[in-house]
Amino acid sequence: MKKILLFLFTLLLLPKMSLAGPIPQQYIINSDTKQCAEFFAGDECVIYEVPEDWQIIGELGEVKCPAGYNKINLKLKGKPVWRMFCLWPGYSGSNYTFYYFWSRVIMAAVILGLILMILIIIKKRNKKK
């Protein structure tokens, strides 16, 4: 019985343990406006696109804002990647819909309740024999 409960516990928590991996941050420039900015392309849960008229010049740490360019902060809107684990709290996509989290918690509680009921019934039948 302990092995079954350990297996179910691992199965239910496995998606939470595999965190989304970020894409390395990059520098982007706009040659027309002589501006540069740090650009985060996203991770497995959210994707950001390079704005029009901007170009990637390299990864953060490898390149710097070119001389004569004004460094700015870009506010970009990400596009969600619809994967179930991205909707759990703590993931970058979790702000898109919180309802998936609670439905999954309720589903897990119902499944665990059914499994426990089945194990209790099996145990009672084995005692009668």
mmCIF file with all atom_site columns, C-alpha atoms in Angstrom:
data_model
loop_
_atom_site.group_PDB
_atom_site.id
_atom_site.type_symbol
_atom_site.label_atom_id
_atom_site.label_alt_id
_atom_site.label_comp_id
_atom_site.label_asym_id
_atom_site.label_entity_id
_atom_site.label_seq_id
_atom_site.pdbx_PDB_ins_code
_atom_site.Cartn_x
_atom_site.Cartn_y
_atom_site.Cartn_z
_atom_site.occupancy
_atom_site.B_iso_or_equiv
_atom_site.pdbx_formal_charge
_atom_site.auth_seq_id
_atom_site.auth_comp_id
_atom_site.auth_asym_id
_atom_site.auth_atom_id
_atom_site.pdbx_PDB_model_num
ATOM 1   C CA . MET A 1 1   ? 0.000   0.000   0.000   1.00 0.00 ? 1   MET A CA 1
ATOM 2   C CA . LYS A 1 2   ? 2.887   2.354   0.778   1.00 0.00 ? 2   LYS A CA 1
ATOM 3   C CA . LYS A 1 3   ? 4.303   1.757   -2.698  1.00 0.00 ? 3   LYS A CA 1
ATOM 4   C CA . ILE A 1 4   ? 0.973   2.650   -4.316  1.00 0.00 ? 4   ILE A CA 1
ATOM 5   C CA . LEU A 1 5   ? 0.647   5.869   -2.300  1.00 0.00 ? 5   LEU A CA 1
ATOM 6   C CA . LEU A 1 6   ? 4.267   6.818   -3.057  1.00 0.00 ? 6   LEU A CA 1
ATOM 7   C CA . PHE A 1 7   ? 3.666   6.190   -6.760  1.00 0.00 ? 7   PHE A CA 1
ATOM 8   C CA . LEU A 1 8   ? 0.502   8.345   -6.772  1.00 0.00 ? 8   LEU A CA 1
ATOM 9   C CA . PHE A 1 9   ? 2.212   11.104  -4.788  1.00 0.00 ? 9   PHE A CA 1
ATOM 10  C CA . THR A 1 10  ? 5.105   11.149  -7.271  1.00 0.00 ? 10  THR A CA 1
ATOM 11  C CA . LEU A 1 11  ? 2.743   11.072  -10.246 1.00 0.00 ? 11  LEU A CA 1
ATOM 12  C CA . LEU A 1 12  ? 0.720   14.041  -8.996  1.00 0.00 ? 12  LEU A CA 1
ATOM 13  C CA . LEU A 1 13  ? 3.758   16.171  -8.094  1.00 0.00 ? 13  LEU A CA 1
ATOM 14  C CA . LEU A 1 14  ? 5.916   15.379  -11.118 1.00 0.00 ? 14  LEU A CA 1
ATOM 15  C CA . PRO A 1 15  ? 4.560   18.252  -13.284 1.00 0.00 ? 15  PRO A CA 1
ATOM 16  C CA . LYS A 1 16  ? 5.284   20.739  -10.477 1.00 0.00 ? 16  LYS A CA 1
ATOM 17  C CA . MET A 1 17  ? 8.893   19.609  -10.228 1.00 0.00 ? 17  MET A CA 1
ATOM 18  C CA . SER A 1 18  ? 9.736   20.203  -13.889 1.00 0.00 ? 18  SER A CA 1
ATOM 19  C CA . LEU A 1 19  ? 10.127  23.967  -13.992 1.00 0.00 ? 19  LEU A CA 1
ATOM 20  C CA . ALA A 1 20  ? 10.142  25.980  -17.190 1.00 0.00 ? 20  ALA A CA 1
ATOM 21  C CA . GLY A 1 21  ? 13.587  26.844  -18.520 1.00 0.00 ? 21  GLY A CA 1
ATOM 22  C CA . PRO A 1 22  ? 14.145  30.424  -19.617 1.00 0.00 ? 22  PRO A CA 1
ATOM 23  C CA . ILE A 1 23  ? 15.610  31.386  -22.969 1.00 0.00 ? 23  ILE A CA 1
ATOM 24  C CA . PRO A 1 24  ? 18.825  33.403  -22.370 1.00 0.00 ? 24  PRO A CA 1
ATOM 25  C CA . GLN A 1 25  ? 18.336  37.167  -22.291 1.00 0.00 ? 25  GLN A CA 1
ATOM 26  C CA . GLN A 1 26  ? 19.610  39.092  -25.288 1.00 0.00 ? 26  GLN A CA 1
ATOM 27  C CA . TYR A 1 27  ? 20.348  42.632  -26.347 1.00 0.00 ? 27  TYR A CA 1
ATOM 28  C CA . ILE A 1 28  ? 18.242  44.091  -29.119 1.00 0.00 ? 28  ILE A CA 1
ATOM 29  C CA . ILE A 1 29  ? 18.771  47.370  -30.967 1.00 0.00 ? 29  ILE A CA 1
ATOM 30  C CA . ASN A 1 30  ? 16.711  49.697  -33.077 1.00 0.00 ? 30  ASN A CA 1
ATOM 31  C CA . SER A 1 31  ? 19.070  51.314  -35.588 1.00 0.00 ? 31  SER A CA 1
ATOM 32  C CA . ASP A 1 32  ? 16.485  53.919  -36.646 1.00 0.00 ? 32  ASP A CA 1
ATOM 33  C CA . THR A 1 33  ? 15.939  55.350  -33.142 1.00 0.00 ? 33  THR A CA 1
ATOM 34  C CA . LYS A 1 34  ? 19.447  54.496  -31.813 1.00 0.00 ? 34  LYS A CA 1
ATOM 35  C CA . GLN A 1 35  ? 17.975  52.600  -28.870 1.00 0.00 ? 35  GLN A CA 1
ATOM 36  C CA . CYS A 1 36  ? 18.955  49.323  -27.248 1.00 0.00 ? 36  CYS A CA 1
ATOM 37  C CA . ALA A 1 37  ? 17.192  47.156  -24.697 1.00 0.00 ? 37  ALA A CA 1
ATOM 38  C CA . GLU A 1 38  ? 17.488  43.896  -22.841 1.00 0.00 ? 38  GLU A CA 1
ATOM 39  C CA . PHE A 1 39  ? 15.178  41.320  -24.375 1.00 0.00 ? 39  PHE A CA 1
ATOM 40  C CA . PHE A 1 40  ? 13.742  38.263  -22.660 1.00 0.00 ? 40  PHE A CA 1
ATOM 41  C CA . ALA A 1 41  ? 12.398  35.872  -25.291 1.00 0.00 ? 41  ALA A CA 1
ATOM 42  C CA . GLY A 1 42  ? 10.441  33.831  -22.737 1.00 0.00 ? 42  GLY A CA 1
ATOM 43  C CA . ASP A 1 43  ? 10.427  30.239  -21.555 1.00 0.00 ? 43  ASP A CA 1
ATOM 44  C CA . GLU A 1 44  ? 8.318   27.116  -22.071 1.00 0.00 ? 44  GLU A CA 1
ATOM 45  C CA . CYS A 1 45  ? 5.234   28.945  -20.801 1.00 0.00 ? 45  CYS A CA 1
ATOM 46  C CA . VAL A 1 46  ? 5.450   32.468  -22.282 1.00 0.00 ? 46  VAL A CA 1
ATOM 47  C CA . ILE A 1 47  ? 6.969   33.683  -25.554 1.00 0.00 ? 47  ILE A CA 1
ATOM 48  C CA . TYR A 1 48  ? 7.927   37.268  -26.360 1.00 0.00 ? 48  TYR A CA 1
ATOM 49  C CA . GLU A 1 49  ? 8.624   38.380  -29.912 1.00 0.00 ? 49  GLU A CA 1
ATOM 50  C CA . VAL A 1 50  ? 11.247  40.886  -31.021 1.00 0.00 ? 50  VAL A CA 1
ATOM 51  C CA . PRO A 1 51  ? 9.403   44.111  -31.886 1.00 0.00 ? 51  PRO A CA 1
ATOM 52  C CA . GLU A 1 52  ? 9.307   45.336  -35.469 1.00 0.00 ? 52  GLU A CA 1
ATOM 53  C CA . ASP A 1 53  ? 12.415  47.352  -36.516 1.00 0.00 ? 53  ASP A CA 1
ATOM 54  C CA . TRP A 1 54  ? 14.487  45.777  -33.721 1.00 0.00 ? 54  TRP A CA 1
ATOM 55  C CA . GLN A 1 55  ? 17.356  43.301  -34.176 1.00 0.00 ? 55  GLN A CA 1
ATOM 56  C CA . ILE A 1 56  ? 19.059  40.863  -31.821 1.00 0.00 ? 56  ILE A CA 1
ATOM 57  C CA . ILE A 1 57  ? 22.775  41.674  -31.456 1.00 0.00 ? 57  ILE A CA 1
ATOM 58  C CA . GLY A 1 58  ? 23.746  38.973  -28.957 1.00 0.00 ? 58  GLY A CA 1
ATOM 59  C CA . GLU A 1 59  ? 23.262  37.461  -25.537 1.00 0.00 ? 59  GLU A CA 1
ATOM 60  C CA . LEU A 1 60  ? 23.385  39.510  -22.362 1.00 0.00 ? 60  LEU A CA 1
ATOM 61  C CA . GLY A 1 61  ? 26.900  39.336  -20.915 1.00 0.00 ? 61  GLY A CA 1
ATOM 62  C CA . GLU A 1 62  ? 28.512  38.718  -24.305 1.00 0.00 ? 62  GLU A CA 1
ATOM 63  C CA . VAL A 1 63  ? 27.633  42.088  -25.873 1.00 0.00 ? 63  VAL A CA 1
ATOM 64  C CA . LYS A 1 64  ? 26.826  45.538  -24.566 1.00 0.00 ? 64  LYS A CA 1
ATOM 65  C CA . CYS A 1 65  ? 24.643  48.380  -25.698 1.00 0.00 ? 65  CYS A CA 1
ATOM 66  C CA . PRO A 1 66  ? 26.552  49.988  -28.604 1.00 0.00 ? 66  PRO A CA 1
ATOM 67  C CA . ALA A 1 67  ? 28.144  53.385  -28.110 1.00 0.00 ? 67  ALA A CA 1
ATOM 68  C CA . GLY A 1 68  ? 25.771  56.208  -28.989 1.00 0.00 ? 68  GLY A CA 1
ATOM 69  C CA . TYR A 1 69  ? 22.653  54.098  -28.306 1.00 0.00 ? 69  TYR A CA 1
ATOM 70  C CA . ASN A 1 70  ? 20.201  55.010  -25.559 1.00 0.00 ? 70  ASN A CA 1
ATOM 71  C CA . LYS A 1 71  ? 19.311  52.056  -23.292 1.00 0.00 ? 71  LYS A CA 1
ATOM 72  C CA . ILE A 1 72  ? 15.570  51.760  -22.630 1.00 0.00 ? 72  ILE A CA 1
ATOM 73  C CA . ASN A 1 73  ? 13.199  49.327  -20.908 1.00 0.00 ? 73  ASN A CA 1
ATOM 74  C CA . LEU A 1 74  ? 10.757  47.690  -23.284 1.00 0.00 ? 74  LEU A CA 1
ATOM 75  C CA . LYS A 1 75  ? 7.363   46.564  -21.984 1.00 0.00 ? 75  LYS A CA 1
ATOM 76  C CA . LEU A 1 76  ? 6.361   43.637  -24.154 1.00 0.00 ? 76  LEU A CA 1
ATOM 77  C CA . LYS A 1 77  ? 3.245   41.507  -23.887 1.00 0.00 ? 77  LYS A CA 1
ATOM 78  C CA . GLY A 1 78  ? 3.959   37.788  -23.882 1.00 0.00 ? 78  GLY A CA 1
ATOM 79  C CA . LYS A 1 79  ? 1.985   35.112  -25.675 1.00 0.00 ? 79  LYS A CA 1
ATOM 80  C CA . PRO A 1 80  ? 1.069   32.172  -23.443 1.00 0.00 ? 80  PRO A CA 1
ATOM 81  C CA . VAL A 1 81  ? 1.987   28.639  -24.365 1.00 0.00 ? 81  VAL A CA 1
ATOM 82  C CA . TRP A 1 82  ? -0.984  26.506  -23.369 1.00 0.00 ? 82  TRP A CA 1
ATOM 83  C CA . ARG A 1 83  ? 0.480   23.589  -21.463 1.00 0.00 ? 83  ARG A CA 1
ATOM 84  C CA . MET A 1 84  ? -1.157  22.318  -18.311 1.00 0.00 ? 84  MET A CA 1
ATOM 85  C CA . PHE A 1 85  ? 1.950   22.647  -16.107 1.00 0.00 ? 85  PHE A CA 1
ATOM 86  C CA . CYS A 1 86  ? 2.327   26.300  -17.169 1.00 0.00 ? 86  CYS A CA 1
ATOM 87  C CA . LEU A 1 87  ? -0.964  27.113  -15.455 1.00 0.00 ? 87  LEU A CA 1
ATOM 88  C CA . TRP A 1 88  ? 0.179   26.070  -11.981 1.00 0.00 ? 88  TRP A CA 1
ATOM 89  C CA . PRO A 1 89  ? 1.081   28.860  -9.546  1.00 0.00 ? 89  PRO A CA 1
ATOM 90  C CA . GLY A 1 90  ? 4.758   29.700  -9.722  1.00 0.00 ? 90  GLY A CA 1
ATOM 91  C CA . TYR A 1 91  ? 5.073   29.318  -13.466 1.00 0.00 ? 91  TYR A CA 1
ATOM 92  C CA . SER A 1 92  ? 5.316   32.257  -15.843 1.00 0.00 ? 92  SER A CA 1
ATOM 93  C CA . GLY A 1 93  ? 2.071   31.254  -17.552 1.00 0.00 ? 93  GLY A CA 1
ATOM 94  C CA . SER A 1 94  ? 0.100   30.845  -14.328 1.00 0.00 ? 94  SER A CA 1
ATOM 95  C CA . ASN A 1 95  ? -1.327  34.353  -14.458 1.00 0.00 ? 95  ASN A CA 1
ATOM 96  C CA . TYR A 1 96  ? -3.395  33.493  -17.547 1.00 0.00 ? 96  TYR A CA 1
ATOM 97  C CA . THR A 1 97  ? -5.898  31.272  -15.798 1.00 0.00 ? 97  THR A CA 1
ATOM 98  C CA . PHE A 1 98  ? -5.853  30.253  -12.169 1.00 0.00 ? 98  PHE A CA 1
ATOM 99  C CA . TYR A 1 99  ? -8.894  27.998  -12.531 1.00 0.00 ? 99  TYR A CA 1
ATOM 100 C CA . TYR A 1 100 ? -6.907  25.118  -14.020 1.00 0.00 ? 100 TYR A CA 1
ATOM 101 C CA . PHE A 1 101 ? -4.947  24.875  -10.788 1.00 0.00 ? 101 PHE A CA 1
ATOM 102 C CA . TRP A 1 102 ? -7.999  24.415  -8.588  1.00 0.00 ? 102 TRP A CA 1
ATOM 103 C CA . SER A 1 103 ? -9.677  21.974  -10.956 1.00 0.00 ? 103 SER A CA 1
ATOM 104 C CA . ARG A 1 104 ? -6.508  19.890  -10.892 1.00 0.00 ? 104 ARG A CA 1
ATOM 105 C CA . VAL A 1 105 ? -6.351  19.986  -7.081  1.00 0.00 ? 105 VAL A CA 1
ATOM 106 C CA . ILE A 1 106 ? -9.985  18.883  -6.856  1.00 0.00 ? 106 ILE A CA 1
ATOM 107 C CA . MET A 1 107 ? -9.395  16.144  -9.429  1.00 0.00 ? 107 MET A CA 1
ATOM 108 C CA . ALA A 1 108 ? -6.372  14.880  -7.470  1.00 0.00 ? 108 ALA A CA 1
ATOM 109 C CA . ALA A 1 109 ? -8.376  14.877  -4.214  1.00 0.00 ? 109 ALA A CA 1
ATOM 110 C CA . VAL A 1 110 ? -11.219 12.913  -5.833  1.00 0.00 ? 110 VAL A CA 1
ATOM 111 C CA . ILE A 1 111 ? -8.815  10.378  -7.354  1.00 0.00 ? 111 ILE A CA 1
ATOM 112 C CA . LEU A 1 112 ? -6.973  9.932   -4.053  1.00 0.00 ? 112 LEU A CA 1
ATOM 113 C CA . GLY A 1 113 ? -10.304 9.537   -2.241  1.00 0.00 ? 113 GLY A CA 1
ATOM 114 C CA . LEU A 1 114 ? -11.430 6.864   -4.700  1.00 0.00 ? 114 LEU A CA 1
ATOM 115 C CA . ILE A 1 115 ? -8.121  5.004   -4.415  1.00 0.00 ? 115 ILE A CA 1
ATOM 116 C CA . LEU A 1 116 ? -8.282  5.090   -0.623  1.00 0.00 ? 116 LEU A CA 1
ATOM 117 C CA . MET A 1 117 ? -11.869 3.803   -0.706  1.00 0.00 ? 117 MET A CA 1
ATOM 118 C CA . ILE A 1 118 ? -10.837 0.946   -3.016  1.00 0.00 ? 118 ILE A CA 1
ATOM 119 C CA . LEU A 1 119 ? -7.869  0.073   -0.781  1.00 0.00 ? 119 LEU A CA 1
ATOM 120 C CA . ILE A 1 120 ? -10.106 0.051   2.324   1.00 0.00 ? 120 ILE A CA 1
ATOM 121 C CA . ILE A 1 121 ? -12.642 -2.203  0.590   1.00 0.00 ? 121 ILE A CA 1
ATOM 122 C CA . ILE A 1 122 ? -9.881  -4.587  -0.527  1.00 0.00 ? 122 ILE A CA 1
ATOM 123 C CA . LYS A 1 123 ? -8.438  -4.652  2.987   1.00 0.00 ? 123 LYS A CA 1
ATOM 124 C CA . LYS A 1 124 ? -11.877 -5.451  4.499   1.00 0.00 ? 124 LYS A CA 1
ATOM 125 C CA . ARG A 1 125 ? -12.433 -8.273  1.999   1.00 0.00 ? 125 ARG A CA 1
ATOM 126 C CA . ASN A 1 126 ? -9.042  -9.748  2.776   1.00 0.00 ? 126 ASN A CA 1
ATOM 127 C CA . LYS A 1 127 ? -9.853  -9.721  6.533   1.00 0.00 ? 127 LYS A CA 1
ATOM 128 C CA . LYS A 1 128 ? -13.119 -11.647 5.911   1.00 0.00 ? 128 LYS A CA 1
ATOM 129 C CA . LYS A 1 129 ? -11.267 -14.464 4.177   1.00 0.00 ? 129 LYS A CA 1
#
